[in-house]
Amino acid sequence: MQRESSAGYITRAPRSSGLADVLEILLDRGLVLDAYVRVSLVGIELLTIDLRVVIASVDTYLRFAEAVNRLDLRQVDDSKSVPDLFEKGGEEMAETKTKGAVEGGMDAIKEKIGLGGGKDDDDEEEGSRSRSRGRSNDR
Amino acid sequence: MTRLYLYGITHPREVPQRLRDQGVFLVEDDGRAAIVSELDEGPVEATRRNLLAHADVVEQLHEDGVVLPARFGYVLESRDEALELLGLPEVDELLERHEQTCELTLRGKYEESVLGEVGAGLQPLRDAYRAQPSVEIGIALGEAVGEALADRRARDEAFVLGALRPLLLDLVPGNPAGEFAAFDLALLVERNAVKTVEAKLEELAARLSPPLHFKLVGPLPPYSFVRLALPAVA
């Protein structure tokens, strides 16, 4: 049971409306009864892991960089409404090109740290170069 | 001997039929009552269903009376153990303290357009990234945006708290999860102050939204305000 108010900027729920609302308070808050058995709990790790987002990651920073570019405010001085931000920012920033560059960057990083993503790079220059480096190191 | 799963503590009263049908009942003792249901052998599984069932029981009973919710997963080995728990003096203190209170959880979250706002002061880096969208410059720009967003978070949280504080009995800040999360606050208020908090939030939204969205859940039982180191039972 949820409703939106104030032009959609407040979501109001009189009761917990999903696991995300109650997970932390049920597991970390509430009466703590150290004298009693808190019977072994099964499944906590699975429930909590997807709520813990690592913020300081390269992936996040690159997405921030791409988004901040896309949401450039300079040419939008007559209005700050969200639709304007998206429309004008998107048109002027040649979004696909920027995005391509960022994704290319991620591939390069994944390759550096050994996460090739399962794809074979036979037809890519970058891949064959790193392999030849590997061979020269073996000698 | 029957083991009892503990949902929380309340005053003796009638349990709604819907909860009785799920096996929920009270173990009563002189003005205090443990909210329990019988439990089979084995561990308590922290499944979505069990967690939401626990929340449902304490929230339903909280609608017309004080409930001190237990943390998820406590099991009493017998009815005697429940009575022992109810006899602790801290239980009376907490029941009295929370007679008219409730908890509201307030989460703030930004929409993506906040990045355009916090990035407004980073023009040289943005120009550099646009001229040469390399990974190195992208990371430098992204880190700078992350820092600016952290500043923005701190500022907005302080502003919201400053506005709400006169209405609060107590407050427990939580850990906001997610890169666009702004804050996650547990607020203790009088039950009859919920409408005032809602009205104040409307005011805040008018000033901070967009890009800040609020989610207000409650009135809930005072999950975050029943912390008491109960002494070991002999």
Short mmCIF file of C-alpha atoms in Angstrom, two decimals, chain B:
data_model
loop_
_atom_site.label_atom_id
_atom_site.label_comp_id
_atom_site.label_asym_id
_atom_site.label_seq_id
_atom_site.Cartn_x
_atom_site.Cartn_y
_atom_site.Cartn_z
CA MET B 1 8.81 -29.14 24.83
CA THR B 2 7.35 -26.55 22.45
CA ARG B 3 9.66 -23.85 21.24
CA LEU B 4 8.20 -20.37 20.74
CA TYR B 5 9.20 -17.87 18.09
CA LEU B 6 9.21 -14.36 19.60
CA TYR B 7 7.76 -11.44 17.60
CA GLY B 8 7.75 -8.88 20.37
CA ILE B 9 6.20 -7.73 23.63
CA THR B 10 2.92 -5.93 24.22
CA HIS B 11 0.12 -5.54 26.76
CA PRO B 12 -2.44 -8.38 27.11
CA ARG B 13 -5.31 -7.96 24.64
CA GLU B 14 -7.22 -9.72 21.93
CA VAL B 15 -5.17 -10.93 18.96
CA PRO B 16 -6.91 -10.22 15.62
CA GLN B 17 -8.44 -13.29 13.99
CA ARG B 18 -6.19 -12.96 10.94
CA LEU B 19 -3.08 -13.37 13.10
CA ARG B 20 -4.62 -16.11 15.24
CA ASP B 21 -5.23 -18.05 12.04
CA GLN B 22 -1.47 -17.89 11.46
CA GLY B 23 -0.78 -19.39 14.89
CA VAL B 24 0.10 -16.14 16.66
CA PHE B 25 -0.87 -15.96 20.34
CA LEU B 26 0.11 -14.19 23.56
CA VAL B 27 1.85 -15.53 26.66
CA GLU B 28 0.55 -13.17 29.33
CA ASP B 29 1.79 -12.15 32.74
CA ASP B 30 0.44 -9.28 34.81
CA GLY B 31 0.02 -6.50 32.27
CA ARG B 32 2.71 -7.75 29.89
CA ALA B 33 2.49 -10.23 27.04
CA ALA B 34 4.95 -11.97 24.73
CA ILE B 35 3.77 -12.25 21.11
CA VAL B 36 4.73 -15.74 19.95
CA SER B 37 3.93 -18.66 17.72
CA GLU B 38 4.92 -22.30 18.03
CA LEU B 39 7.98 -23.38 16.12
CA ASP B 40 9.36 -26.67 14.87
CA GLU B 41 12.92 -27.84 15.36
CA GLY B 42 15.65 -26.39 13.21
CA PRO B 43 17.04 -22.98 12.31
CA VAL B 44 14.92 -19.95 11.51
CA GLU B 45 15.13 -19.23 7.82
CA ALA B 46 15.60 -15.58 6.92
CA THR B 47 13.43 -15.84 3.84
CA ARG B 48 11.50 -12.98 2.35
CA ARG B 49 8.30 -14.64 3.52
CA ASN B 50 9.41 -15.10 7.14
CA LEU B 51 10.82 -11.59 7.44
CA LEU B 52 7.67 -10.00 6.06
CA ALA B 53 5.53 -12.22 8.31
CA HIS B 54 7.42 -10.99 11.37
CA ALA B 55 6.98 -7.38 10.26
CA ASP B 56 3.30 -7.98 9.55
CA VAL B 57 2.61 -9.37 13.04
CA VAL B 58 4.29 -6.56 14.98
CA GLU B 59 2.95 -3.84 12.69
CA GLN B 60 -0.61 -5.16 12.82
CA LEU B 61 -0.60 -5.30 16.63
CA HIS B 62 1.08 -1.90 16.84
CA GLU B 63 -1.90 -0.32 15.09
CA ASP B 64 -3.90 -0.36 18.31
CA GLY B 65 -1.39 -0.58 21.10
CA VAL B 66 2.25 -0.48 22.09
CA VAL B 67 4.50 -3.21 20.68
CA LEU B 68 8.18 -3.66 21.45
CA PRO B 69 9.34 -5.55 18.36
CA ALA B 70 11.98 -8.25 18.82
CA ARG B 71 14.87 -8.54 16.43
CA PHE B 72 14.21 -11.21 13.82
CA GLY B 73 15.16 -14.74 14.81
CA TYR B 74 14.76 -15.11 18.60
CA VAL B 75 13.39 -18.39 19.85
CA LEU B 76 12.26 -19.13 23.40
CA GLU B 77 12.70 -22.71 24.53
CA SER B 78 9.54 -22.78 26.64
CA ARG B 79 6.56 -20.88 27.98
CA ASP B 80 8.47 -20.45 31.25
CA GLU B 81 11.24 -18.68 29.42
CA ALA B 82 8.67 -16.26 27.97
CA LEU B 83 7.37 -15.52 31.48
CA GLU B 84 10.90 -15.00 32.71
CA LEU B 85 11.50 -12.46 29.92
CA LEU B 86 8.29 -10.59 30.78
CA GLY B 87 9.37 -10.32 34.40
CA LEU B 88 12.41 -8.19 33.60
CA PRO B 89 11.98 -4.62 34.92
CA GLU B 90 13.34 -3.19 31.64
CA VAL B 91 10.27 -4.53 29.85
CA ASP B 92 7.95 -2.36 31.94
CA GLU B 93 10.14 0.68 31.39
CA LEU B 94 10.11 0.22 27.63
CA LEU B 95 6.36 -0.43 27.47
CA GLU B 96 5.76 2.77 29.38
CA ARG B 97 8.21 4.82 27.33
CA HIS B 98 6.67 3.74 24.02
CA GLU B 99 3.01 3.83 25.03
CA GLN B 100 2.28 6.66 22.55
CA THR B 101 5.26 6.54 20.21
CA CYS B 102 5.87 5.22 16.73
CA GLU B 103 8.77 4.96 14.34
CA LEU B 104 8.88 6.52 10.90
CA THR B 105 11.59 5.58 8.45
CA LEU B 106 12.55 8.36 6.11
CA ARG B 107 14.71 7.60 3.09
CA GLY B 108 16.01 10.20 0.70
CA LYS B 109 17.08 9.31 -2.80
CA TYR B 110 18.30 11.42 -5.68
CA GLU B 111 17.27 11.16 -9.26
CA GLU B 112 20.08 11.14 -11.78
CA SER B 113 19.69 14.84 -12.59
CA VAL B 114 21.51 15.57 -9.30
CA LEU B 115 24.73 14.74 -11.15
CA GLY B 116 24.15 17.64 -13.52
CA GLU B 117 23.73 19.93 -10.51
CA VAL B 118 26.72 18.77 -8.47
CA GLY B 119 28.82 18.63 -11.63
CA ALA B 120 28.16 22.27 -12.46
CA GLY B 121 31.32 23.33 -10.62
CA LEU B 122 33.55 20.84 -12.43
CA GLN B 123 33.68 22.50 -15.80
CA PRO B 124 37.43 22.12 -16.53
CA LEU B 125 37.29 18.36 -15.93
CA ARG B 126 34.11 18.05 -17.95
CA ASP B 127 35.67 19.93 -20.84
CA ALA B 128 38.73 17.73 -20.63
CA TYR B 129 36.62 14.58 -20.66
CA ARG B 130 34.59 15.78 -23.59
CA ALA B 131 37.72 16.61 -25.57
CA GLN B 132 39.29 13.29 -24.74
CA PRO B 133 36.93 10.70 -23.21
CA SER B 134 39.66 8.44 -21.84
CA VAL B 135 39.31 6.09 -18.90
CA GLU B 136 41.79 8.09 -16.83
CA ILE B 137 39.98 11.42 -17.23
CA GLY B 138 36.64 9.65 -16.83
CA ILE B 139 37.68 8.23 -13.47
CA ALA B 140 39.04 11.61 -12.33
CA LEU B 141 35.78 13.30 -13.32
CA GLY B 142 33.68 10.53 -11.77
CA GLU B 143 35.59 10.75 -8.49
CA ALA B 144 35.13 14.51 -8.39
CA VAL B 145 31.40 14.05 -9.04
CA GLY B 146 31.27 11.43 -6.26
CA GLU B 147 32.85 13.87 -3.82
CA ALA B 148 30.52 16.68 -4.81
CA LEU B 149 27.58 14.30 -4.37
CA ALA B 150 28.80 13.37 -0.88
CA ASP B 151 28.89 17.07 0.03
CA ARG B 152 25.41 17.52 -1.35
CA ARG B 153 24.18 14.54 0.69
CA ALA B 154 25.62 15.93 3.92
CA ARG B 155 24.07 19.32 3.24
CA ASP B 156 20.61 17.96 2.40
CA GLU B 157 20.59 15.57 5.37
CA ALA B 158 21.54 18.39 7.76
CA PHE B 159 18.82 20.59 6.27
CA VAL B 160 16.14 17.90 6.57
CA LEU B 161 17.16 17.04 10.12
CA GLY B 162 17.24 20.67 11.13
CA ALA B 163 13.66 21.07 9.93
CA LEU B 164 12.36 17.87 11.52
CA ARG B 165 14.23 17.90 14.80
CA PRO B 166 11.66 19.90 16.80
CA LEU B 167 9.13 17.14 16.01
CA LEU B 168 11.33 14.21 17.05
CA LEU B 169 11.58 12.32 20.33
CA ASP B 170 14.66 10.48 19.10
CA LEU B 171 16.60 9.66 15.96
CA VAL B 172 18.78 6.84 14.65
CA PRO B 173 20.65 7.45 11.41
CA GLY B 174 21.16 4.37 9.24
CA ASN B 175 23.43 3.54 6.35
CA PRO B 176 21.96 4.62 3.04
CA ALA B 177 22.45 1.90 0.44
CA GLY B 178 22.97 2.71 -3.21
CA GLU B 179 24.93 5.30 -5.13
CA PHE B 180 21.98 7.69 -5.37
CA ALA B 181 20.81 7.22 -1.78
CA ALA B 182 20.86 10.43 0.25
CA PHE B 183 19.96 9.33 3.77
CA ASP B 184 18.17 6.66 5.76
CA LEU B 185 16.72 7.87 9.05
CA ALA B 186 14.71 6.19 11.79
CA LEU B 187 12.56 8.82 13.51
CA LEU B 188 10.80 8.36 16.83
CA VAL B 189 7.71 10.56 17.12
CA GLU B 190 4.47 10.73 19.08
CA ARG B 191 1.72 8.85 17.29
CA ASN B 192 -0.31 12.02 17.05
CA ALA B 193 2.60 13.90 15.44
CA VAL B 194 2.70 11.78 12.26
CA LYS B 195 0.48 14.20 10.33
CA THR B 196 2.72 17.12 11.33
CA VAL B 197 5.79 15.28 10.08
CA GLU B 198 4.03 14.57 6.79
CA ALA B 199 3.15 18.25 6.40
CA LYS B 200 6.73 19.28 7.14
CA LEU B 201 7.95 16.80 4.56
CA GLU B 202 5.70 18.36 1.94
CA GLU B 203 7.39 21.67 2.68
CA LEU B 204 10.84 20.12 2.36
CA ALA B 205 9.92 18.42 -0.91
CA ALA B 206 8.80 21.74 -2.33
CA ARG B 207 12.27 23.05 -1.67
CA LEU B 208 14.48 20.02 -2.40
CA SER B 209 12.61 18.12 -5.11
CA PRO B 210 13.69 17.49 -7.74
CA PRO B 211 16.24 15.95 -7.53
CA LEU B 212 15.55 14.61 -4.00
CA HIS B 213 12.76 12.07 -3.49
CA PHE B 214 11.47 11.07 -0.05
CA LYS B 215 10.04 7.78 1.06
CA LEU B 216 8.25 7.82 4.40
CA VAL B 217 7.17 4.51 5.93
CA GLY B 218 5.11 4.27 9.07
CA PRO B 219 3.76 4.57 11.71
CA LEU B 220 5.76 1.46 12.60
CA PRO B 221 6.50 -0.06 16.00
CA PRO B 222 9.64 1.50 17.49
CA TYR B 223 12.08 -1.04 16.00
CA SER B 224 15.09 1.25 16.31
CA PHE B 225 14.37 2.54 19.81
CA VAL B 226 14.06 -0.54 21.98
CA ARG B 227 17.75 -1.17 22.39
CA LEU B 228 18.32 -2.33 25.92
CA ALA B 229 21.04 -4.62 27.07
CA LEU B 230 18.80 -7.08 28.87
CA PRO B 231 20.72 -8.85 31.62
CA ALA B 232 21.37 -12.55 31.45
CA VAL B 233 18.58 -14.64 32.95
CA ALA B 234 19.72 -16.95 35.73
#
